[in-house]
Short mmCIF file of C-alpha atoms in Angstrom, two decimals:
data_model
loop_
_atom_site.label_atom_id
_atom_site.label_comp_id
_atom_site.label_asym_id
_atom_site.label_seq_id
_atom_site.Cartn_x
_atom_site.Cartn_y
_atom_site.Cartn_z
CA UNK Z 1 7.83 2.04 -22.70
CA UNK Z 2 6.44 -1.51 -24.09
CA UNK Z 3 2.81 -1.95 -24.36
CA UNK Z 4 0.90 -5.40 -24.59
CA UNK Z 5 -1.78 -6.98 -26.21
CA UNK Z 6 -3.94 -8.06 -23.88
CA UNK Z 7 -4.61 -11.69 -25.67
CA UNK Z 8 -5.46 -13.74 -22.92
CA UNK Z 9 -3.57 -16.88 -22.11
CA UNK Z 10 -4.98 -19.79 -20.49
CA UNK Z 11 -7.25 -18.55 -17.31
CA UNK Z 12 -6.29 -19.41 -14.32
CA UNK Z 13 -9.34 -22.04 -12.87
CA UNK Z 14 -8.67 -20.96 -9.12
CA UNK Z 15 -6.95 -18.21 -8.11
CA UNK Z 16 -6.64 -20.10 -4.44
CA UNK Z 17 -5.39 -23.23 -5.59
CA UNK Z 18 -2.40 -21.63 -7.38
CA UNK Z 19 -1.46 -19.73 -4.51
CA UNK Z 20 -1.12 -22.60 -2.87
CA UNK Z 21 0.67 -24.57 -5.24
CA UNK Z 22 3.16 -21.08 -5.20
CA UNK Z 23 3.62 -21.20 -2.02
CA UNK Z 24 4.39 -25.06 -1.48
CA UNK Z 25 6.97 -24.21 -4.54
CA UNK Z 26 8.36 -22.01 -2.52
CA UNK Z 27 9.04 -24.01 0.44
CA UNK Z 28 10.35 -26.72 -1.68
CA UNK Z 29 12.82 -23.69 -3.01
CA UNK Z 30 12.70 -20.36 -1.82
CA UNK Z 31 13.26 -17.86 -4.11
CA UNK Z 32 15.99 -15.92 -3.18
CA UNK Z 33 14.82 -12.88 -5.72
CA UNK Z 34 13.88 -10.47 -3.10
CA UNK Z 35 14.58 -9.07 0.88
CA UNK Z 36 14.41 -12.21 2.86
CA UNK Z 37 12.19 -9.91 5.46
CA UNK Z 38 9.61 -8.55 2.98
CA UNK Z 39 6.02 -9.57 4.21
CA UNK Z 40 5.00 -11.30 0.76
CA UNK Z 41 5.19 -15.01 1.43
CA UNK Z 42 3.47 -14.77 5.61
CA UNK Z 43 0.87 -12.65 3.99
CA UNK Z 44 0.11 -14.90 1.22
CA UNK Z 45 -0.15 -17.58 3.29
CA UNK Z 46 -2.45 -16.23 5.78
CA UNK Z 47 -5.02 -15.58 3.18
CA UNK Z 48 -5.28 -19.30 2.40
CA UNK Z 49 -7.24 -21.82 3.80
CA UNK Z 50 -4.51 -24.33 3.06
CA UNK Z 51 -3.49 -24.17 7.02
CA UNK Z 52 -0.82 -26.41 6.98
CA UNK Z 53 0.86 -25.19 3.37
CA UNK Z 54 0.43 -21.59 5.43
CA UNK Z 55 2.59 -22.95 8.15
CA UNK Z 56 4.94 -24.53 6.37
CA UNK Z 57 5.62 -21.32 4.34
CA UNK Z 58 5.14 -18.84 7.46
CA UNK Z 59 8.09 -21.31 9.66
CA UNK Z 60 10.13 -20.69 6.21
CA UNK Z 61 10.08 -17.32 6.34
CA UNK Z 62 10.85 -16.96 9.85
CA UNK Z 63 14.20 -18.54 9.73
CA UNK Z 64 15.37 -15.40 7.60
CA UNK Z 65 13.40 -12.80 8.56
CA UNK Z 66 16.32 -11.15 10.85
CA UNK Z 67 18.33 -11.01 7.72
CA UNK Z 68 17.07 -8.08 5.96
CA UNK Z 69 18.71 -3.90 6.57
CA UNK Z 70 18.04 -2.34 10.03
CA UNK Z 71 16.30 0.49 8.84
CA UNK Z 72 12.37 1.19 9.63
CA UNK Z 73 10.58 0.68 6.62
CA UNK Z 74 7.80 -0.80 5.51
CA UNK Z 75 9.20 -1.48 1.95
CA UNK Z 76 12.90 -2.31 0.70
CA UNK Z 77 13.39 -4.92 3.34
CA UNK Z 78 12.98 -2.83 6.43
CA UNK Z 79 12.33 -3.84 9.97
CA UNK Z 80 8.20 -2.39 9.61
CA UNK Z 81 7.57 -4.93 7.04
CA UNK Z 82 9.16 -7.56 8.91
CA UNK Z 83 6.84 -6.63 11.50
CA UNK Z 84 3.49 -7.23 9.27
CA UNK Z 85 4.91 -10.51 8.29
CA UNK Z 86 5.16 -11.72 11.48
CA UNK Z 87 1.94 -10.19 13.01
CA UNK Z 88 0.06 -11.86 9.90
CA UNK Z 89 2.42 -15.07 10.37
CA UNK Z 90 1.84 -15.50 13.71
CA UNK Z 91 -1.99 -15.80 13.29
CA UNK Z 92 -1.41 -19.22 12.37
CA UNK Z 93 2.45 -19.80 13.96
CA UNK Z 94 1.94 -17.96 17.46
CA UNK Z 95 4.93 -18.75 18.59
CA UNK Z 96 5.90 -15.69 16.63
CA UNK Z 97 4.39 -13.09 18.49
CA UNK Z 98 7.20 -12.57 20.64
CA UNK Z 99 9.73 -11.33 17.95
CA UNK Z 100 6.85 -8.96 17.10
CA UNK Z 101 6.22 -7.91 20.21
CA UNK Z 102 9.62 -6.94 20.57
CA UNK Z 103 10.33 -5.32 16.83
CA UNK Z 104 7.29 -3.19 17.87
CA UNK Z 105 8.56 -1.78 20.58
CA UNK Z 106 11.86 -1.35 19.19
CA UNK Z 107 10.21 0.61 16.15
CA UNK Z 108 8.13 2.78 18.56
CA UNK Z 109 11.02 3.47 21.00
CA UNK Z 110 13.37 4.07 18.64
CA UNK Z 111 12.21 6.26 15.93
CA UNK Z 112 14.88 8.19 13.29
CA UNK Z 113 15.92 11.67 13.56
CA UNK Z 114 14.03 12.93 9.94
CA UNK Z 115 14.36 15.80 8.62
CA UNK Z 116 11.56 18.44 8.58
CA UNK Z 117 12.60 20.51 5.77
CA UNK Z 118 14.53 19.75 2.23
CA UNK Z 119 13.15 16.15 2.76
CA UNK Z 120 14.51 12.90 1.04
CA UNK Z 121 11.74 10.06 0.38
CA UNK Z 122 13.16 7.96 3.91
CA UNK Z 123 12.05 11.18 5.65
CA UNK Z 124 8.09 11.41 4.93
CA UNK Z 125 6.95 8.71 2.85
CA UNK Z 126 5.10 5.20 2.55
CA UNK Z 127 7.66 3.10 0.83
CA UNK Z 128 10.66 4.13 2.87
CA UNK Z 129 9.91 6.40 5.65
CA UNK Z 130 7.43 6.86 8.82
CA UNK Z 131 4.16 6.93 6.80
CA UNK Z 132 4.86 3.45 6.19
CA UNK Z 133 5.98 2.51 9.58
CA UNK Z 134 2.78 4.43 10.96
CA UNK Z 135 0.78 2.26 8.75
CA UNK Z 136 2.12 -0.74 9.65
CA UNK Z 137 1.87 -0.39 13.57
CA UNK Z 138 -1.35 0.68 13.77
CA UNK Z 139 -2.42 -2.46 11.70
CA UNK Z 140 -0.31 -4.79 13.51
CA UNK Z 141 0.29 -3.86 16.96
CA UNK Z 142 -1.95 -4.93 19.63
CA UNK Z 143 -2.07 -3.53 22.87
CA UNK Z 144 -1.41 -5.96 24.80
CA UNK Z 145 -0.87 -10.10 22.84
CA UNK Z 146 -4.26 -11.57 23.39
CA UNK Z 147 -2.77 -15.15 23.17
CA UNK Z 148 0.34 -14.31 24.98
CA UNK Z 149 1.30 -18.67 25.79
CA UNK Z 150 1.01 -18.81 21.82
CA UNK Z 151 -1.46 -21.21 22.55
CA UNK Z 152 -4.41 -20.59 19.94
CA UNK Z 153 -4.16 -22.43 16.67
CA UNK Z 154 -5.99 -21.92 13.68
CA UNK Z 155 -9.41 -19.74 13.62
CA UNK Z 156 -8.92 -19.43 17.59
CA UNK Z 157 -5.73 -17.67 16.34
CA UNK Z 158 -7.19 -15.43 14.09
CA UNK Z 159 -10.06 -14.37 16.42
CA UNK Z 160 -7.21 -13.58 19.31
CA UNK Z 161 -5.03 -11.42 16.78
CA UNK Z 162 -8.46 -9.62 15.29
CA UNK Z 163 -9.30 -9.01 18.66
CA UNK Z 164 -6.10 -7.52 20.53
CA UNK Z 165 -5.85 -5.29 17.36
CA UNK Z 166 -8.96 -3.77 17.71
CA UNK Z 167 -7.87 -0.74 19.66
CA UNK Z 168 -4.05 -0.02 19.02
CA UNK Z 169 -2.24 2.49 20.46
CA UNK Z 170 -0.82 5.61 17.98
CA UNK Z 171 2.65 5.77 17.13
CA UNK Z 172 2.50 9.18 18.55
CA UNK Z 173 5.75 10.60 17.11
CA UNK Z 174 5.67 9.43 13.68
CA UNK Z 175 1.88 11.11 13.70
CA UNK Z 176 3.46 14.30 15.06
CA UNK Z 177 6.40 14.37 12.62
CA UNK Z 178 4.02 13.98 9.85
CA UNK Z 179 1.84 16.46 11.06
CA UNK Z 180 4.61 19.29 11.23
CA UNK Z 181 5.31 18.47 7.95
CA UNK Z 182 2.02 19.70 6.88
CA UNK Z 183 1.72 22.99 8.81
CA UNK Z 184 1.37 25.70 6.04
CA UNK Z 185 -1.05 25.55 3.22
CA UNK Z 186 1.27 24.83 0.10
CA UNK Z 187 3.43 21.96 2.00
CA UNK Z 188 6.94 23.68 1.81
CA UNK Z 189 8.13 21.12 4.63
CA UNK Z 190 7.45 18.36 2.14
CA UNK Z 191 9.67 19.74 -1.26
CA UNK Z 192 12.62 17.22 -1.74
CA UNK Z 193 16.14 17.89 -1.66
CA UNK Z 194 19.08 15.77 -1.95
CA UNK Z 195 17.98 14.56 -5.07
CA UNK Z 196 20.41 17.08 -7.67
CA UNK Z 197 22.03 14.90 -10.52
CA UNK Z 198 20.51 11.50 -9.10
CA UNK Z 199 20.11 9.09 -12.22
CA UNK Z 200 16.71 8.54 -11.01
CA UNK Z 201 15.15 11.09 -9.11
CA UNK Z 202 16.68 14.58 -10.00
CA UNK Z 203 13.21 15.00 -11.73
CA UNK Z 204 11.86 15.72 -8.20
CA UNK Z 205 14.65 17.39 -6.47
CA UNK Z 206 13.04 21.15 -5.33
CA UNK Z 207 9.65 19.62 -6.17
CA UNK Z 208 6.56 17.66 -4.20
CA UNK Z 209 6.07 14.63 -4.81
CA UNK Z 210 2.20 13.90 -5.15
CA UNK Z 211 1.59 10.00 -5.35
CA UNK Z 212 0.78 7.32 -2.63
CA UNK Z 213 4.34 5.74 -2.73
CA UNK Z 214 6.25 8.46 -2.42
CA UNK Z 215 4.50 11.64 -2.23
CA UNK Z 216 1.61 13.30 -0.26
CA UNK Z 217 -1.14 10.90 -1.01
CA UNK Z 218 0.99 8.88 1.28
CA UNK Z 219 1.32 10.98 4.07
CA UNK Z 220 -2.62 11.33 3.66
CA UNK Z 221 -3.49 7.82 4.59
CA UNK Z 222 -1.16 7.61 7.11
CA UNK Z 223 -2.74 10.78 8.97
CA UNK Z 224 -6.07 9.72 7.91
CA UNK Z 225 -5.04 6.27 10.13
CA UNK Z 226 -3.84 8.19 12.95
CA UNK Z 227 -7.04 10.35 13.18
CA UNK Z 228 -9.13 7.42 13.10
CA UNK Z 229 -6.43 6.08 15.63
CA UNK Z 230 -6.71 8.92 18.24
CA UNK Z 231 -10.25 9.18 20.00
CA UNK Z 232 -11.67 12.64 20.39
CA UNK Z 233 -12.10 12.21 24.21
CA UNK Z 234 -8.74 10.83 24.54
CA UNK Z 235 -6.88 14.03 23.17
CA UNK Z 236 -8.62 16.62 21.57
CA UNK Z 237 -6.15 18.67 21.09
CA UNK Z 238 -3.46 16.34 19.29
CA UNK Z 239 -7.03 15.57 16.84
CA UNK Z 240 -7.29 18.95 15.81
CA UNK Z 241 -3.74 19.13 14.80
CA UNK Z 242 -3.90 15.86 13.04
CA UNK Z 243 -7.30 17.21 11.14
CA UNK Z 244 -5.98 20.11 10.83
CA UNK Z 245 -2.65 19.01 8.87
CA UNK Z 246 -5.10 16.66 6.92
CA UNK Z 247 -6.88 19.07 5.54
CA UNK Z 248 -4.45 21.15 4.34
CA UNK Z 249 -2.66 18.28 2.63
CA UNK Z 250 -5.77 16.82 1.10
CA UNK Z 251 -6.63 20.55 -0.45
CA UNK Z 252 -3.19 20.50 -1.62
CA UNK Z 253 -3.57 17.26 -3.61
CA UNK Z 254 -7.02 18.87 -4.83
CA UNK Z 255 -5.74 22.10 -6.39
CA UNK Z 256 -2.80 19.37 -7.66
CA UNK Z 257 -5.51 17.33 -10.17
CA UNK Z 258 -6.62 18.07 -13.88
CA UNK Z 259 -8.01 16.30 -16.49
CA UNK Z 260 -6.55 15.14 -19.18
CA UNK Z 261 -7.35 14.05 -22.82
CA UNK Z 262 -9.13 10.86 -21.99
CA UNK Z 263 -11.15 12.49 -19.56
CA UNK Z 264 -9.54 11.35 -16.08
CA UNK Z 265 -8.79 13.34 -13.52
CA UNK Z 266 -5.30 12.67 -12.71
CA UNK Z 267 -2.22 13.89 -11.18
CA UNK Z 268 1.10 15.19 -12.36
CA UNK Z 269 4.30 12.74 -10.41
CA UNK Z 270 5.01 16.09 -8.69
CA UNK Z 271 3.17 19.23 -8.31
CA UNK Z 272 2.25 21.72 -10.53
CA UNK Z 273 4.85 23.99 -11.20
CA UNK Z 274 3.08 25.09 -14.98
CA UNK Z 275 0.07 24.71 -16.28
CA UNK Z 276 -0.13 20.94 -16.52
CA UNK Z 277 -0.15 19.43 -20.51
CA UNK Z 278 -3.83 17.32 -21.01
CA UNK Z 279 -1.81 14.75 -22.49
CA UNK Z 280 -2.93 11.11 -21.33
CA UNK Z 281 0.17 9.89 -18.90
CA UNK Z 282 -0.08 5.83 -19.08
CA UNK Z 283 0.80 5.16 -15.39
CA UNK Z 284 -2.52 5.13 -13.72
CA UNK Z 285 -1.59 3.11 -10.83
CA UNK Z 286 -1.58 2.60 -7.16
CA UNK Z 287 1.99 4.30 -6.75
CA UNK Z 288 1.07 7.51 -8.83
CA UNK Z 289 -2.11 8.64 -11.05
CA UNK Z 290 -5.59 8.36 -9.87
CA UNK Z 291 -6.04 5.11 -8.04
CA UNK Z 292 -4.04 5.58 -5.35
CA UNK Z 293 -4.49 9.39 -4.78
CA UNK Z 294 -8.22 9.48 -4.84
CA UNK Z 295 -8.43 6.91 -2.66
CA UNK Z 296 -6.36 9.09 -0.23
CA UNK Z 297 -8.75 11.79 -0.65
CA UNK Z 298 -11.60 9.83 -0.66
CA UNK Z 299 -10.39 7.93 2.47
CA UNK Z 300 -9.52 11.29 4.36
CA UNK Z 301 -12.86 12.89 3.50
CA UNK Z 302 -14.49 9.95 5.24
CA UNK Z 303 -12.40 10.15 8.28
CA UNK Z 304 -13.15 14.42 8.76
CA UNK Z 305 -16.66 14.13 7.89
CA UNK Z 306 -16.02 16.11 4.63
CA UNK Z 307 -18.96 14.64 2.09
CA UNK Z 308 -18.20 17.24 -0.67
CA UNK Z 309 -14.03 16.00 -0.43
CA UNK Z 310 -15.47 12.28 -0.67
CA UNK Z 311 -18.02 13.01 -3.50
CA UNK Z 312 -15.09 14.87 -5.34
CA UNK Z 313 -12.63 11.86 -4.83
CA UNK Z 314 -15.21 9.31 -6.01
CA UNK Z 315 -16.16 11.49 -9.02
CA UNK Z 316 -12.29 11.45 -9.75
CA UNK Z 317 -12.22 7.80 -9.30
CA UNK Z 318 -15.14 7.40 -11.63
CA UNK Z 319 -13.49 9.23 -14.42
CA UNK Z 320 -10.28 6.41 -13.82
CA UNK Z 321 -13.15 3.41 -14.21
CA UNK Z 322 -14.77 4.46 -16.52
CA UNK Z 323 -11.90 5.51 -19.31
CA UNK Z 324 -9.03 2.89 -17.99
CA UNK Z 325 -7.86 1.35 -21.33
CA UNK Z 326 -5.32 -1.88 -20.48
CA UNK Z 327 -4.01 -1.77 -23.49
CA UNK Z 328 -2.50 1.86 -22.63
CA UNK Z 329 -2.43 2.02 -18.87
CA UNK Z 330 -0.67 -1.27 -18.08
CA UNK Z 331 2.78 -1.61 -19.71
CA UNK Z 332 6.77 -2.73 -19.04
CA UNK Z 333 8.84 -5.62 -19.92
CA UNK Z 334 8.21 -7.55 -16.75
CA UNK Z 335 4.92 -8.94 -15.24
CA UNK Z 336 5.15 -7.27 -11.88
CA UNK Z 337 5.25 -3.74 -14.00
CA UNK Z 338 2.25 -5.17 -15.75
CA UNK Z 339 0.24 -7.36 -13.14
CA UNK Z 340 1.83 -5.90 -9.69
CA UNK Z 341 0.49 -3.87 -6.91
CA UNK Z 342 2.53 -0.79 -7.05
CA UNK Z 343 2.90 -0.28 -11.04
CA UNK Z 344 -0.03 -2.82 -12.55
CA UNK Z 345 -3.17 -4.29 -12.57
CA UNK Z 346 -3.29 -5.62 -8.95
CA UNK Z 347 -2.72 -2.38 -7.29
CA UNK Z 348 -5.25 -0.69 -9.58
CA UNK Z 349 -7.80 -4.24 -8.55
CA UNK Z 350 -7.09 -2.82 -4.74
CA UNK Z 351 -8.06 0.23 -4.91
CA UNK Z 352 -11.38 -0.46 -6.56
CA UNK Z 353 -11.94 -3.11 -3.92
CA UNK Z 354 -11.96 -0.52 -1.11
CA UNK Z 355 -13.97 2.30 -3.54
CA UNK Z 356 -16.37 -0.59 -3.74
CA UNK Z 357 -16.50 -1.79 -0.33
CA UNK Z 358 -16.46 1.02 1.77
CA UNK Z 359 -17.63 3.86 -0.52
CA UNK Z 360 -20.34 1.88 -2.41
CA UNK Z 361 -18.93 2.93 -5.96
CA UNK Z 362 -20.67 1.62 -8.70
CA UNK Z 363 -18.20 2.36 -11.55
CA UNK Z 364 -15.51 0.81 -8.98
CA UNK Z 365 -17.36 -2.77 -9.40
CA UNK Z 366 -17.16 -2.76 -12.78
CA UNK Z 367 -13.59 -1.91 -13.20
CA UNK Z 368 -13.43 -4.11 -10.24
CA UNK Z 369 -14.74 -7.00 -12.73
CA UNK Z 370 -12.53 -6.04 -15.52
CA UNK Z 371 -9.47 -6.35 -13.08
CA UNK Z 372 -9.92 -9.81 -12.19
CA UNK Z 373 -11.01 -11.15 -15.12
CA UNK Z 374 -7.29 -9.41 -16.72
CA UNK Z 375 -5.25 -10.79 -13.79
CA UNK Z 376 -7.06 -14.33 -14.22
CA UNK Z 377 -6.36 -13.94 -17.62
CA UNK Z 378 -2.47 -13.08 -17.64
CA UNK Z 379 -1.05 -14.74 -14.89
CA UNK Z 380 -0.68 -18.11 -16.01
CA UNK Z 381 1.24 -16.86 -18.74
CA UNK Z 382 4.43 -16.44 -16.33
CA UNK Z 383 6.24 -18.63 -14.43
CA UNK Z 384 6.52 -17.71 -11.23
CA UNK Z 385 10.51 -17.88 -11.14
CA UNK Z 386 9.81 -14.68 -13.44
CA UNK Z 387 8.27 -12.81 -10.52
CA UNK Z 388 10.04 -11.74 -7.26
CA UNK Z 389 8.79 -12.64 -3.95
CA UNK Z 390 8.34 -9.24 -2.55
CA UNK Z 391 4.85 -7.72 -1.74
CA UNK Z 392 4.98 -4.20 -3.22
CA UNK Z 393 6.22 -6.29 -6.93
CA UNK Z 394 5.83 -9.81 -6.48
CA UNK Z 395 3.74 -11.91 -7.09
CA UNK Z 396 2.67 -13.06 -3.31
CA UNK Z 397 0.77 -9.09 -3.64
CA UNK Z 398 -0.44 -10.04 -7.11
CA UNK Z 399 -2.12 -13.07 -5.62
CA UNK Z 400 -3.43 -11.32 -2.47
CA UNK Z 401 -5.54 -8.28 -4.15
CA UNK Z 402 -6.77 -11.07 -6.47
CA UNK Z 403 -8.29 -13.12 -3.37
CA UNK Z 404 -8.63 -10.36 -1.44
CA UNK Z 405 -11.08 -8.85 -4.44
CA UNK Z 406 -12.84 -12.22 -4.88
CA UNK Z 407 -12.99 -14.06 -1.79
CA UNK Z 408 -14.03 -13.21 1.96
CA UNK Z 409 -10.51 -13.23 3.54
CA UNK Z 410 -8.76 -10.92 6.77
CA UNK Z 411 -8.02 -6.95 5.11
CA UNK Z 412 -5.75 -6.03 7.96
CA UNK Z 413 -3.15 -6.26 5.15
CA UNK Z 414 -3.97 -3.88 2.83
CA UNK Z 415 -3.20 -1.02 5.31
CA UNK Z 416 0.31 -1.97 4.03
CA UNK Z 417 -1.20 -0.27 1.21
CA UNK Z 418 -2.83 2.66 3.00
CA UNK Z 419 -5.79 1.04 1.99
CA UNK Z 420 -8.64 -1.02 4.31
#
């Protein structure tokens, strides 16, 4: 585990100017450091005001988008992320909306057979499996194309895509799915198998996972999106089961927390199986820790109607602001496990965004602050050859929360993050 100084290199001046300098690099020479269909670069691009660098970039992307696996995931190259780059790309290229029209249906008509007991990650989670692909429909699919002669350019474009995505329909069976997998109090459906003598995950095998990534927090924005998804007229019956298996997943992730010796309320990777150690664990990040699981709660609190679930999640979130130590909670060799969205600073500068913006938090500003002001501050420092190109790690997501945090720009993205 390698901890760093935080000595400040040169600032950057403009966050917005060097993403578009990146991303006129990268046209110039794509990297080739990541899954040629990972959303990074169209979402980048849509974010700046640079319209014809955006382009440029987007119609790059496109020409190797088909090139990534077939599976359905959101991360890892699969076919859901495709689909948010080209939903976001096509705000500004329409002539893309018909390839997403078409992976869209394909991804709702075609769903996997997963498994519903002795789970691996593909069969439940964000990263990999139908949380993520959940996620990404309901941000990206519009009912019907509002532009459908790809004729809108520019704002007109962006008004056209906000607009036919203002009432999507729910990806019905990946809501059910996840819903079974939460029908008994202590989440049996959701304990991992598969995993015995893996070099990497054996730590989990028998076990539930608890973070946003992989684990339940995940599962908990993704039914938190298809409650809000689902109109109580429409089907009241399919609403109680979703609130019904949100609830019981968001008490499990309760009785899951404890604080430790810095004083945050955190999370163990995996649920408690002993009485957890206090011992400070340094990854406090969007993918596991605080951040990312009490905005979950927080999130699905809001959605129920539960004020004392959303006053304990923002107390928990409070505890992260207001002892977060960079000099303990951001480390690794590379930048992305320093400065990235799922491990580092960025992810951790997303979440207080949406504490801030939609919950009002006050300690969430000020970490909020800090964030930038550390991302500003370290950035410059490496070349962007040393990042890949992907969202999750990359720096295209990097770059995103950053002007996403600091600038008035579209937030359909972050729902790639089970954030808004």
């Amino acid at each position: 585990m390698t901890h760093h100084a935080t000595t400040p290199a040169t600032p950057l001046k403009d966050t917005h100017d060097f993403a578009v300098h990146y991303l006129r690099q990268w046209v110039t020479v794509p990297h080739d450091s990541g899954h040629p269909c990972d959303p990074g670069i169209p979402l980048l691009a849509h974010l700046v005001t640079d319209t014809q660098t955006a382009i440029n970039a987007i119609t790059t992307w496109a020409r190797t988008a088909g090139r990534g696996p077939s599976h359905p995931a959101l991360y890892d190259g699969g076919l859901a992320g495709t689909l948010i780059g080209l939903r976001l790309g096509a705000r500004l290229h329409p002539a893309l909306h018909p390839a997403a029209n078409r992976l869209a249906a394909h991804l709702r008509q075609h769903p996997p057979r997963y498994r519903t007991h002795t789970v691996t990650f593909p069969d439940y989670d964000l990263i990999s499996g139908p949380a993520g692909t959940l996620l990404a429909l309901c941000a990206t699919d519009p009912t019907e194309t509002a532009d459908p002669n790809g004729t809108a350019q520019g704002a007109d474009a962006v008004g056209a895509f906000e607009t036919a995505g203002a009432a999507q329909p729910l990806p019905r069976a990946l809501a059910a799915h996840l819903a079974l997998l939460c029908d008994d109090e202590e989440l049996p459906r959701l304990r991992t198998g598969h995993y015995a003598g893996h070099p990497h995950l054996a730590w989990v095998n028998g076990r539930i996972n608890t973070g946003m990534g992989h684990g339940v927090a995940g599962v908990v924005t993704a039914l938190t999106t298809a409650l809000r998804h689902t109109g109580p007229d429409q089907d009241p019956d399919f609403v109680d089961r979703l609130s019904t298996a949100l609830g019981r997943a968001t008490r499990w992730l309760i009785r899951q927390a404890y604080d430790d010796e810095r004083g945050i309320r955190t999370w163990p990777a995996a649920g408690l199986d002993h009485p957890p150690s206090p011992k400070a664990h340094p990854r406090q990040a969007w993918c596991y820790g605080t951040p990312g699981i009490a905005w979950a709660l927080w999130d699905a609190a809001d959605a129920l109607g539960d004020t004392a679930t959303a006053d304990w999640a923002a107390a928990a979130f409070t505890t992260l602001a207001e002892h977060y130590d960079e000099t303990f909670h951001l480390y690794g060799d590379t930048p992305q496990d320093r400065l990235g969205l799922c491990h580092g600073a960025a992810g951790v500068l997303a979440v207080a965004d949406a504490f801030d913006r939609h919950a009002g938090l006050p300690a969430a500003i000020t970490l909020k602050h800090r964030l930038v002001h550390h991302l500003t501050h370290h950035l410059a420092s490496h070349p962007p050859s040393a990042w890949p190109t992907d969202l999750l790690n990359g720096l295209p997501g990097t770059l995103a929360a950053l002007l996403t945090a600091t600038r008035e720009t579209p937030r359909t993205w972050l729902a790639c993050l089970g954030l808004r």
